[in-house]
Structures are given as structure tokens and as C-alpha cells.
């Protein structure tokens, strides 16, 4: 079966969405996959036989040039990852665009609505591949929905929409009239795409319930597959957090670090090791030994599973800030499946009522602390009881085998899309 993946980011090992997409299609041969994406990053993964990149810069060029912008890549032209692609001015514009304010959304929507993305070169590339279905990794910009739906209609093939986050129920720009108006227009586009969709995939149970009610069609629960680590590693007494520090997660990590400093348990460190690509000085100023945190910077993607496997415990943290809870209410961290499959005891600290914490509470696959008032005694309990940690790890492995099999996502996607393609 040949699938055209349409997404903002390309398949990769160094950003969350890229890694999630790689895990979903791990059971497909490269010849079965092609990807159209809209980020400036150059592709490097041979999991896909061909790529087509059309960026914001290409959309802008299309307004002033008769040439057809966009870049084609195949396996022979892949190179080392180029994340930043472009000059300093372009990099600045992309960083500015990551703010996702109402103004940014309005300007980007206007740019893509006026652009000439639908080029002869793109259609030739699609027809050469001749896909059997379109798999659309949904985001929070309407233009990508229009593109994915247009391709599926013109090729007369099934369209699958995959939602790994809550882009519809929460509006981060609710506080402005422009933000509310843009979200209203965005939802109209989403509903049109969902009406056309032959299949909808979601990442958690709460999204499944919400979206089945909102869109009036069944949704398939697509858990993120785990990566298996088969290498050898030495054991350390590290208690580590691996991941991003956005959405005020640094607050919870500081609370954990300070609680560790107050414990006096033999063999248990008095600081938390944090591995993160975070560069924001406003956040990094809290990543200090005074707060019980040893900051290491980014961890290469190929060392995540190894580092997890070597630790005494791995941390999953969420903020207790009500605004942040609203943002992550239906999100499940892509690191959780890897931690359940490869890690030691997973220690989750955050509020109940958000998808990631509720999933771990329901399955018993982690030691969960949901009350800041009980942080220190609960931390002391789990870190002083090796047998309890072993019991949690055993449950985690069972959950990983059931819900996060390395090829489980691929099997489900293939099954659903083959069924959708039948006359």
C-alpha cells in the first residue's frame, strides 16, 4: 500500500512530531511512503522513498516569481539533518512565527491563501508516486487541511486525519477578537476536512470521546509506538528528566529538585538530571544546582533509550498552572511509551485530569504524584522502596507490550486505510 504523508514537519529523529510519524510507519517499506511537508528542514530519513518540501518561504516566492517553488528529494539526495536551513533573517522570521500569536496566524493564513502551492511540479510528483491514500498529520493551521483534502479529492483516494494534540477544543488566542475570529474560521476548515475524511486517528481516550461527539464519526485510538532498546548499558543512580521545558514544566521540575535536596536516602541523589534542548534564558535561570537540578542540555535522539535504561528513575512532569493544564489536557508525551518500554520506574508529577497523567494513573504504569503538598513524602516512599519500583516497572512493560508495540501503529494504519480503500 502506498501512502502520501502530509504534515508540517518531515520524518526525523530530532523533533517530537517527526519521531512520532517515524514510529507510526515503522512497519512500512520506504517504497510505500512519500511525504509532502511544509517545514524548512531538509529530510534525512530513508524510511521514506521521496519527499516534497514547500515552505513559507516558497509560498512567499510564489507571489513574485513565475518559477514553480518547492523542492523534491529522493533517497539518493538525502543528507545529514539540516534543521535550520536558510539565512539568519529567515531563521529570525521562523522563530518569530513560532510565537503562534493571533497576528502570526492571520499573516500566515493570508500568505498561504494567496500562494501558488498547487504547482504542476507538485502534481507530477504526486502522480509519479501514485498514492493509495493520504495520511494527514493535523496541526493548527487551516491551509494544511485544505491541501491534504484537495490532494485526496483530486486523486480520488481515502483521506485519514491524525490528531496527536488538541487543536480544536482549546484556543490559545481566546483573549483577542482576532484570535476568536481566526479560530472560528479554522474550525470551519477543520469540519469540512473531517466530513471528507475516511478515517480519523487520535492519540488518547479523551480526544476519542470529544472528537467522536464533535465530528459525528468513529475515531481510531492510535497509541504512539515505543522504540526498543536492545543495547547494553551500565546502571547509574540518576533520576532524569528528558524532554522539553515549555508550558511551565520547569516549575514542577524545580519542586522535584528541591524535594530531592531534602531527602536523605542512601544511594539516592540529591539532584535531578535534566536533558533538554531548551535555550530560553527565562527558563534556564531556574535550572541550577541551588534548585536541585543539574542541567545537561540536549540529548541526541539515539541516546534517549540508553539513558533511560541506565537511570534509577525517569521523570514525567506537567505544570499545575491552570492555563497550562488547559493546553495539555488532551496531550500524551511521546516520551512516555519509550519510558514504559525501556526505562526504570517512571515517576510522574503533575495534576490529575490531563490525558498523560490520567493514562498513567489508570494503567498503574508509573508512580504518580498529583498533589504538591504530598510531593516530599511520596517521593521518599518510592525512592526508598526498590520492590515497589520493580512492581511498577513490570506493569509498565505489560502496558508497553499491549498498547505501544513497535509495529502496532503501522498495523492499525494499514488495516484502516486498506479497508477505507475498498470499493
Tab-separated table of C-alpha atoms in Angstrom:
chain	number	residue	atom	x	y	z
A	1	UNK	CA	0.000	0.000	0.000
A	2	UNK	CA	1.363	3.450	-0.959
A	3	UNK	CA	0.672	6.319	1.426
A	4	UNK	CA	1.288	10.036	0.944
A	5	UNK	CA	2.011	11.646	4.328
A	6	UNK	CA	1.087	15.335	4.538
A	7	UNK	CA	2.445	17.155	7.588
A	8	UNK	CA	4.202	20.287	8.768
A	9	UNK	CA	7.417	18.512	9.806
A	10	UNK	CA	9.294	15.795	7.953
A	11	UNK	CA	10.103	12.346	9.252
A	12	UNK	CA	13.046	12.761	11.639
A	13	UNK	CA	14.654	11.621	14.881
A	14	UNK	CA	15.160	15.082	16.407
A	15	UNK	CA	11.685	16.599	16.783
A	16	UNK	CA	8.656	15.110	18.521
A	17	UNK	CA	6.257	15.056	15.572
A	18	UNK	CA	8.926	13.718	13.212
A	19	UNK	CA	9.737	10.887	15.627
A	20	UNK	CA	6.060	10.103	16.157
A	21	UNK	CA	5.483	9.840	12.410
A	22	UNK	CA	8.536	7.590	12.064
A	23	UNK	CA	7.154	5.299	14.755
A	24	UNK	CA	3.714	5.159	13.103
A	25	UNK	CA	5.157	3.995	9.782
A	26	UNK	CA	7.917	1.728	11.070
A	27	UNK	CA	6.206	-1.309	9.537
A	28	UNK	CA	6.056	0.181	6.017
A	29	UNK	CA	8.722	-0.214	3.341
A	30	UNK	CA	10.301	3.055	2.098
A	31	UNK	CA	8.782	2.426	-1.351
A	32	UNK	CA	5.317	2.596	0.240
A	33	UNK	CA	5.811	6.115	1.635
A	34	UNK	CA	6.135	9.641	0.253
A	35	UNK	CA	5.896	12.867	2.216
A	36	UNK	CA	4.763	16.402	1.440
A	37	UNK	CA	5.753	18.749	4.256
A	38	UNK	CA	5.957	22.479	4.972
A	39	UNK	CA	8.936	22.986	7.296
A	40	UNK	CA	12.331	24.293	6.143
A	41	UNK	CA	14.191	21.236	7.467
A	42	UNK	CA	15.948	19.046	4.888
A	43	UNK	CA	14.946	15.365	5.012
A	44	UNK	CA	17.448	12.735	6.129
A	45	UNK	CA	15.425	9.609	6.916
A	46	UNK	CA	15.474	6.717	4.456
A	47	UNK	CA	12.229	5.375	5.915
A	48	UNK	CA	10.510	7.265	3.086
A	49	UNK	CA	11.408	6.935	-0.608
A	50	UNK	CA	10.652	10.512	-1.672
A	51	UNK	CA	9.886	13.924	-0.203
A	52	UNK	CA	8.445	17.199	-1.454
A	53	UNK	CA	9.082	20.353	0.582
A	54	UNK	CA	7.039	23.539	0.191
A	55	UNK	CA	7.815	26.101	2.909
A	56	UNK	CA	6.551	29.513	3.958
A	57	UNK	CA	9.470	30.960	2.008
A	58	UNK	CA	8.304	29.059	-1.096
A	59	UNK	CA	4.766	30.345	-0.546
A	60	UNK	CA	6.146	33.905	-0.458
A	61	UNK	CA	8.304	33.368	-3.566
A	62	UNK	CA	5.303	32.057	-5.458
A	63	UNK	CA	3.695	35.507	-5.192
A	64	UNK	CA	6.536	37.257	-7.026
A	65	UNK	CA	8.072	34.663	-9.313
A	66	UNK	CA	6.870	32.748	-12.338
A	67	UNK	CA	9.076	29.841	-11.332
A	68	UNK	CA	7.405	26.979	-9.500
A	69	UNK	CA	8.914	26.864	-5.982
A	70	UNK	CA	9.292	23.752	-3.864
A	71	UNK	CA	11.964	21.056	-3.579
A	72	UNK	CA	11.895	17.382	-4.481
A	73	UNK	CA	14.071	14.884	-2.630
A	74	UNK	CA	14.545	11.179	-3.111
A	75	UNK	CA	16.705	8.614	-1.311
A	76	UNK	CA	19.764	9.408	-3.422
A	77	UNK	CA	19.629	13.116	-2.483
A	78	UNK	CA	19.228	12.746	1.288
A	79	UNK	CA	21.917	14.219	3.503
A	80	UNK	CA	22.644	14.896	7.152
A	81	UNK	CA	19.819	16.667	9.003
A	82	UNK	CA	19.656	20.401	8.306
A	83	UNK	CA	17.265	21.767	10.890
A	84	UNK	CA	17.884	25.465	10.467
A	85	UNK	CA	18.014	25.770	6.660
A	86	UNK	CA	18.221	29.362	5.468
A	87	UNK	CA	19.947	32.569	6.477
A	88	UNK	CA	19.797	34.483	9.741
A	89	UNK	CA	16.910	36.684	8.554
A	90	UNK	CA	14.857	33.617	7.614
A	91	UNK	CA	15.728	31.957	10.915
A	92	UNK	CA	14.555	35.052	12.753
A	93	UNK	CA	11.235	35.006	10.892
A	94	UNK	CA	10.699	31.337	11.731
A	95	UNK	CA	11.456	31.963	15.406
A	96	UNK	CA	9.021	34.875	15.358
A	97	UNK	CA	6.399	32.661	13.732
A	98	UNK	CA	6.756	30.056	16.475
A	99	UNK	CA	5.085	32.513	18.845
A	100	UNK	CA	1.727	31.410	17.369
A	101	UNK	CA	0.010	34.680	18.234
A	102	UNK	CA	-3.218	35.692	16.509
A	103	UNK	CA	-1.225	38.083	14.313
A	104	UNK	CA	1.144	35.308	13.233
A	105	UNK	CA	-1.798	33.032	12.421
A	106	UNK	CA	-3.504	35.776	10.409
A	107	UNK	CA	-0.410	36.650	8.368
A	108	UNK	CA	0.481	33.032	7.687
A	109	UNK	CA	-3.089	32.188	6.651
A	110	UNK	CA	-3.108	35.168	4.285
A	111	UNK	CA	0.246	34.139	2.799
A	112	UNK	CA	-0.861	30.578	2.067
A	113	UNK	CA	-4.286	31.593	0.788
A	114	UNK	CA	-2.592	33.834	-1.784
A	115	UNK	CA	0.265	31.461	-2.622
A	116	UNK	CA	0.566	29.141	-5.615
A	117	UNK	CA	1.296	25.898	-3.746
A	118	UNK	CA	-0.678	23.869	-6.287
A	119	UNK	CA	2.008	23.634	-8.960
A	120	UNK	CA	2.474	21.398	-11.975
A	121	UNK	CA	5.695	20.054	-10.390
A	122	UNK	CA	3.851	19.011	-7.244
A	123	UNK	CA	1.079	17.194	-9.127
A	124	UNK	CA	3.643	15.480	-11.328
A	125	UNK	CA	5.488	14.319	-8.199
A	126	UNK	CA	2.248	13.005	-6.666
A	127	UNK	CA	1.189	11.202	-9.842
A	128	UNK	CA	4.612	9.599	-10.211
A	129	UNK	CA	4.205	8.131	-6.720
A	130	UNK	CA	0.518	7.269	-7.320
A	131	UNK	CA	-0.612	7.019	-3.662
A	132	UNK	CA	-3.432	4.784	-2.482
A	133	UNK	CA	-4.283	7.079	0.458
A	134	UNK	CA	-3.393	10.381	2.122
A	135	UNK	CA	-2.367	10.373	5.798
A	136	UNK	CA	-2.652	13.915	7.162
A	137	UNK	CA	-0.884	14.770	10.439
A	138	UNK	CA	-3.156	17.592	11.593
A	139	UNK	CA	-1.882	20.869	13.032
A	140	UNK	CA	-3.289	24.264	13.965
A	141	UNK	CA	-3.082	25.999	10.570
A	142	UNK	CA	-6.001	25.657	8.169
A	143	UNK	CA	-4.001	25.748	4.926
A	144	UNK	CA	-2.583	22.259	5.511
A	145	UNK	CA	-6.118	20.829	5.895
A	146	UNK	CA	-7.103	22.373	2.554
A	147	UNK	CA	-4.013	20.924	0.863
A	148	UNK	CA	-4.448	17.386	2.233
A	149	UNK	CA	-8.163	17.349	1.388
A	150	UNK	CA	-7.560	18.771	-2.109
A	151	UNK	CA	-4.980	16.088	-2.919
A	152	UNK	CA	-7.233	13.268	-1.712
A	153	UNK	CA	-10.183	14.606	-3.739
A	154	UNK	CA	-8.207	15.112	-6.930
A	155	UNK	CA	-6.542	11.676	-6.670
A	156	UNK	CA	-9.860	10.087	-5.615
A	157	UNK	CA	-8.234	8.251	-2.717
A	158	UNK	CA	-9.084	7.886	1.013
A	159	UNK	CA	-8.083	10.636	3.445
A	160	UNK	CA	-7.017	9.854	7.013
A	161	UNK	CA	-6.663	12.650	9.587
A	162	UNK	CA	-4.393	12.020	12.576
A	163	UNK	CA	-4.738	14.267	15.657
A	164	UNK	CA	-1.890	13.965	18.161
A	165	UNK	CA	-2.873	17.090	20.072
A	166	UNK	CA	-5.916	19.229	20.867
A	167	UNK	CA	-6.090	21.844	18.124
A	168	UNK	CA	-9.871	22.266	18.124
A	169	UNK	CA	-11.166	22.422	21.705
A	170	UNK	CA	-8.545	24.864	23.031
A	171	UNK	CA	-7.839	28.282	21.528
A	172	UNK	CA	-4.574	29.741	22.833
A	173	UNK	CA	-5.586	33.160	21.424
A	174	UNK	CA	-9.033	33.221	23.007
A	175	UNK	CA	-8.223	36.532	24.680
A	176	UNK	CA	-8.383	38.619	21.492
A	177	UNK	CA	-11.155	39.270	18.990
A	178	UNK	CA	-8.772	38.400	16.125
A	179	UNK	CA	-7.854	35.141	17.861
A	180	UNK	CA	-11.500	34.134	18.319
A	181	UNK	CA	-12.381	35.044	14.718
A	182	UNK	CA	-9.415	33.095	13.319
A	183	UNK	CA	-10.264	30.062	15.437
A	184	UNK	CA	-13.846	30.178	14.167
A	185	UNK	CA	-12.601	30.199	10.555
A	186	UNK	CA	-10.101	27.455	11.357
A	187	UNK	CA	-12.840	25.214	12.777
A	188	UNK	CA	-14.922	25.678	9.627
A	189	UNK	CA	-11.964	24.368	7.607
A	190	UNK	CA	-11.475	21.505	10.058
A	191	UNK	CA	-15.133	20.444	9.836
A	192	UNK	CA	-15.002	20.442	6.011
A	193	UNK	CA	-11.889	18.227	6.120
A	194	UNK	CA	-13.396	15.905	8.725
A	195	UNK	CA	-16.542	15.490	6.636
A	196	UNK	CA	-14.364	14.292	3.776
A	197	UNK	CA	-12.125	12.102	5.971
A	198	UNK	CA	-12.487	8.350	5.627
A	199	UNK	CA	-10.679	7.742	8.916
A	200	UNK	CA	-9.737	9.765	11.992
A	201	UNK	CA	-6.905	8.710	14.321
A	202	UNK	CA	-6.471	10.179	17.817
A	203	UNK	CA	-3.779	9.752	20.445
A	204	UNK	CA	-5.796	9.297	23.649
A	205	UNK	CA	-9.164	8.226	25.027
A	206	UNK	CA	-10.271	11.746	25.971
A	207	UNK	CA	-9.735	13.012	22.416
A	208	UNK	CA	-11.557	9.966	21.071
A	209	UNK	CA	-14.648	10.802	23.148
A	210	UNK	CA	-14.511	14.532	22.381
A	211	UNK	CA	-13.933	14.204	18.627
A	212	UNK	CA	-16.473	11.427	18.074
A	213	UNK	CA	-19.043	13.720	19.671
A	214	UNK	CA	-17.891	16.833	17.800
A	215	UNK	CA	-17.444	15.340	14.321
A	216	UNK	CA	-20.031	12.575	14.443
A	217	UNK	CA	-17.781	9.782	13.193
A	218	UNK	CA	-15.811	6.998	14.895
A	219	UNK	CA	-12.183	7.669	15.794
A	220	UNK	CA	-9.381	5.097	15.993
A	221	UNK	CA	-7.129	5.180	19.066
A	222	UNK	CA	-3.547	5.267	17.777
A	223	UNK	CA	-1.094	4.944	20.654
A	224	UNK	CA	2.461	6.109	19.999
A	225	UNK	CA	4.679	3.038	19.433
A	226	UNK	CA	7.750	2.624	21.614
A	227	UNK	CA	11.325	2.265	20.430
A	228	UNK	CA	13.009	-0.939	21.629
A	229	UNK	CA	16.472	-0.552	23.149
A	230	UNK	CA	18.446	-3.770	22.905
A	231	UNK	CA	21.895	-2.433	23.759
A	232	UNK	CA	23.856	-2.956	26.941
A	233	UNK	CA	24.178	-0.176	29.477
A	234	UNK	CA	25.590	0.328	32.924
A	235	UNK	CA	23.339	1.315	35.807
A	236	UNK	CA	23.541	4.719	37.453
A	237	UNK	CA	21.676	6.315	40.341
A	238	UNK	CA	20.455	9.150	38.128
A	239	UNK	CA	16.925	10.496	38.406
A	240	UNK	CA	16.453	12.079	34.982
A	241	UNK	CA	14.039	14.237	33.049
A	242	UNK	CA	14.392	14.086	29.257
A	243	UNK	CA	12.367	16.467	27.118
A	244	UNK	CA	11.145	20.000	26.551
A	245	UNK	CA	10.734	22.573	29.314
A	246	UNK	CA	7.951	24.578	27.710
A	247	UNK	CA	4.472	25.041	29.205
A	248	UNK	CA	5.920	25.831	32.638
A	249	UNK	CA	7.224	22.320	33.233
A	250	UNK	CA	10.279	23.957	34.797
A	251	UNK	CA	8.118	24.857	37.823
A	252	UNK	CA	7.374	21.204	38.550
A	253	UNK	CA	10.995	20.196	37.951
A	254	UNK	CA	12.207	22.828	40.430
A	255	UNK	CA	9.746	21.483	43.005
A	256	UNK	CA	11.087	17.967	42.407
A	257	UNK	CA	14.700	19.119	42.627
A	258	UNK	CA	14.125	20.973	45.897
A	259	UNK	CA	12.275	17.977	47.346
A	260	UNK	CA	15.210	15.704	46.431
A	261	UNK	CA	17.591	18.027	48.261
A	262	UNK	CA	15.639	17.490	51.467
A	263	UNK	CA	15.750	13.685	51.300
A	264	UNK	CA	18.446	11.612	52.977
A	265	UNK	CA	18.167	8.148	51.452
A	266	UNK	CA	21.339	6.062	50.899
A	267	UNK	CA	22.193	5.725	47.200
A	268	UNK	CA	19.627	8.338	46.149
A	269	UNK	CA	20.986	11.551	44.552
A	270	UNK	CA	20.063	14.961	45.874
A	271	UNK	CA	19.554	16.453	42.427
A	272	UNK	CA	17.590	15.874	39.248
A	273	UNK	CA	19.439	15.462	35.920
A	274	UNK	CA	17.655	17.412	33.163
A	275	UNK	CA	18.347	16.773	29.473
A	276	UNK	CA	16.652	19.355	27.266
A	277	UNK	CA	17.288	21.458	24.144
A	278	UNK	CA	15.785	24.474	25.936
A	279	UNK	CA	17.579	27.784	25.207
A	280	UNK	CA	15.215	30.315	26.775
A	281	UNK	CA	17.199	32.195	29.430
A	282	UNK	CA	13.994	32.915	31.362
A	283	UNK	CA	13.603	29.168	31.887
A	284	UNK	CA	17.262	28.178	32.144
A	285	UNK	CA	17.843	30.513	35.082
A	286	UNK	CA	15.913	28.014	37.209
A	287	UNK	CA	17.972	25.020	36.038
A	288	UNK	CA	20.580	25.319	38.811
A	289	UNK	CA	22.126	23.151	41.499
A	290	UNK	CA	20.625	25.553	44.050
A	291	UNK	CA	17.256	24.235	42.874
A	292	UNK	CA	18.442	20.643	42.927
A	293	UNK	CA	18.837	20.470	39.133
A	294	UNK	CA	21.870	19.504	37.068
A	295	UNK	CA	21.252	20.739	33.515
A	296	UNK	CA	22.925	18.840	30.652
A	297	UNK	CA	21.466	20.404	27.513
A	298	UNK	CA	20.078	18.306	24.637
A	299	UNK	CA	20.399	14.546	24.470
A	300	UNK	CA	20.926	13.030	20.978
A	301	UNK	CA	17.921	11.044	19.807
A	302	UNK	CA	19.929	7.826	19.551
A	303	UNK	CA	20.891	8.071	23.237
A	304	UNK	CA	17.449	8.622	24.766
A	305	UNK	CA	16.576	4.949	25.272
A	306	UNK	CA	20.100	4.140	26.511
A	307	UNK	CA	19.988	6.946	29.061
A	308	UNK	CA	16.513	5.939	30.241
A	309	UNK	CA	17.585	2.332	30.690
A	310	UNK	CA	20.568	3.331	32.828
A	311	UNK	CA	18.661	5.531	35.316
A	312	UNK	CA	17.267	4.761	38.740
A	313	UNK	CA	14.075	6.637	37.845
A	314	UNK	CA	12.761	8.727	34.937
A	315	UNK	CA	10.542	11.778	35.407
A	316	UNK	CA	7.413	12.839	33.538
A	317	UNK	CA	6.375	16.349	34.638
A	318	UNK	CA	3.418	18.603	33.936
A	319	UNK	CA	2.640	22.066	35.242
A	320	UNK	CA	-0.038	22.721	37.868
A	321	UNK	CA	-0.776	26.113	36.288
A	322	UNK	CA	-4.482	26.091	35.216
A	323	UNK	CA	-3.698	27.760	31.874
A	324	UNK	CA	-1.050	25.150	31.069
A	325	UNK	CA	-3.399	22.347	32.119
A	326	UNK	CA	-5.947	23.587	29.578
A	327	UNK	CA	-3.316	23.425	26.824
A	328	UNK	CA	-2.101	19.870	27.589
A	329	UNK	CA	-5.469	18.455	28.698
A	330	UNK	CA	-5.570	16.040	25.727
A	331	UNK	CA	-1.818	15.554	25.177
A	332	UNK	CA	0.258	12.449	25.835
A	333	UNK	CA	4.025	12.891	25.817
A	334	UNK	CA	5.846	10.979	23.075
A	335	UNK	CA	8.487	10.045	25.680
A	336	UNK	CA	6.038	8.028	27.806
A	337	UNK	CA	5.932	4.914	25.544
A	338	UNK	CA	9.745	4.751	25.415
A	339	UNK	CA	9.940	5.135	29.190
A	340	UNK	CA	7.410	2.327	29.722
A	341	UNK	CA	9.260	0.034	27.325
A	342	UNK	CA	12.892	0.769	28.200
A	343	UNK	CA	13.098	2.789	31.369
A	344	UNK	CA	13.282	2.133	35.071
A	345	UNK	CA	10.421	3.260	37.279
A	346	UNK	CA	8.568	6.174	35.675
A	347	UNK	CA	7.794	8.877	38.236
A	348	UNK	CA	5.014	11.189	37.064
A	349	UNK	CA	4.428	14.531	38.784
A	350	UNK	CA	1.512	16.659	37.666
A	351	UNK	CA	-2.222	17.253	38.106
A	352	UNK	CA	-4.895	14.645	37.508
A	353	UNK	CA	-7.380	15.465	34.774
A	354	UNK	CA	-4.931	15.707	31.878
A	355	UNK	CA	-4.505	12.848	29.419
A	356	UNK	CA	-0.896	11.875	30.162
A	357	UNK	CA	-1.369	11.716	33.949
A	358	UNK	CA	-4.760	10.006	33.701
A	359	UNK	CA	-3.318	7.365	31.373
A	360	UNK	CA	-0.517	6.557	33.815
A	361	UNK	CA	-2.876	6.591	36.800
A	362	UNK	CA	-5.374	4.306	35.054
A	363	UNK	CA	-2.795	1.743	33.906
A	364	UNK	CA	-0.620	1.835	37.015
A	365	UNK	CA	2.409	2.075	34.726
A	366	UNK	CA	4.034	4.859	36.754
A	367	UNK	CA	4.267	6.146	40.300
A	368	UNK	CA	2.049	9.241	40.129
A	369	UNK	CA	2.141	12.221	42.470
A	370	UNK	CA	-0.758	14.581	41.799
A	371	UNK	CA	-0.682	16.722	44.960
A	372	UNK	CA	2.210	19.180	45.531
A	373	UNK	CA	1.547	19.011	49.290
A	374	UNK	CA	2.420	15.300	49.240
A	375	UNK	CA	5.451	15.588	46.955
A	376	UNK	CA	8.224	15.068	49.510
A	377	UNK	CA	6.734	12.123	51.463
A	378	UNK	CA	5.578	10.379	48.263
A	379	UNK	CA	8.989	10.924	46.681
A	380	UNK	CA	10.623	9.436	49.783
A	381	UNK	CA	8.274	6.431	49.631
A	382	UNK	CA	9.024	5.461	46.036
A	383	UNK	CA	12.761	6.155	46.176
A	384	UNK	CA	13.244	4.134	49.378
A	385	UNK	CA	11.312	1.082	48.133
A	386	UNK	CA	13.126	-0.863	45.351
A	387	UNK	CA	10.479	-3.599	45.364
A	388	UNK	CA	7.685	-1.093	44.690
A	389	UNK	CA	9.697	0.337	41.798
A	390	UNK	CA	10.168	-3.152	40.349
A	391	UNK	CA	6.424	-3.833	40.551
A	392	UNK	CA	5.693	-0.595	38.678
A	393	UNK	CA	8.288	-1.431	36.009
A	394	UNK	CA	6.676	-4.854	35.499
A	395	UNK	CA	3.269	-3.209	34.923
A	396	UNK	CA	4.878	-0.654	32.625
A	397	UNK	CA	6.299	-3.425	30.430
A	398	UNK	CA	2.862	-5.052	30.219
A	399	UNK	CA	1.254	-1.761	29.176
A	400	UNK	CA	4.002	-1.158	26.610
A	401	UNK	CA	3.507	-4.624	25.111
A	402	UNK	CA	-0.258	-4.125	24.894
A	403	UNK	CA	-0.542	-0.502	23.740
A	404	UNK	CA	2.860	0.558	22.397
A	405	UNK	CA	4.163	-2.366	20.347
A	406	UNK	CA	6.807	-1.051	17.895
A	407	UNK	CA	4.696	-2.116	14.900
A	408	UNK	CA	1.239	-1.652	16.439
A	409	UNK	CA	0.687	1.757	14.857
A	410	UNK	CA	1.730	0.565	11.404
A	411	UNK	CA	-0.614	-2.407	11.565
A	412	UNK	CA	-3.584	-0.281	12.581
A	413	UNK	CA	-2.936	2.377	9.914
A	414	UNK	CA	-2.556	-0.238	7.181
A	415	UNK	CA	-5.684	-2.110	8.284
A	416	UNK	CA	-7.863	1.010	8.475
A	417	UNK	CA	-6.680	2.527	5.185
A	418	UNK	CA	-6.924	-0.738	3.253
A	419	UNK	CA	-10.500	-1.065	4.478
A	420	UNK	CA	-11.222	2.574	3.540
A	421	UNK	CA	-9.868	1.957	0.039
A	422	UNK	CA	-12.177	-0.941	-0.721
A	423	UNK	CA	-14.987	-0.135	-3.187
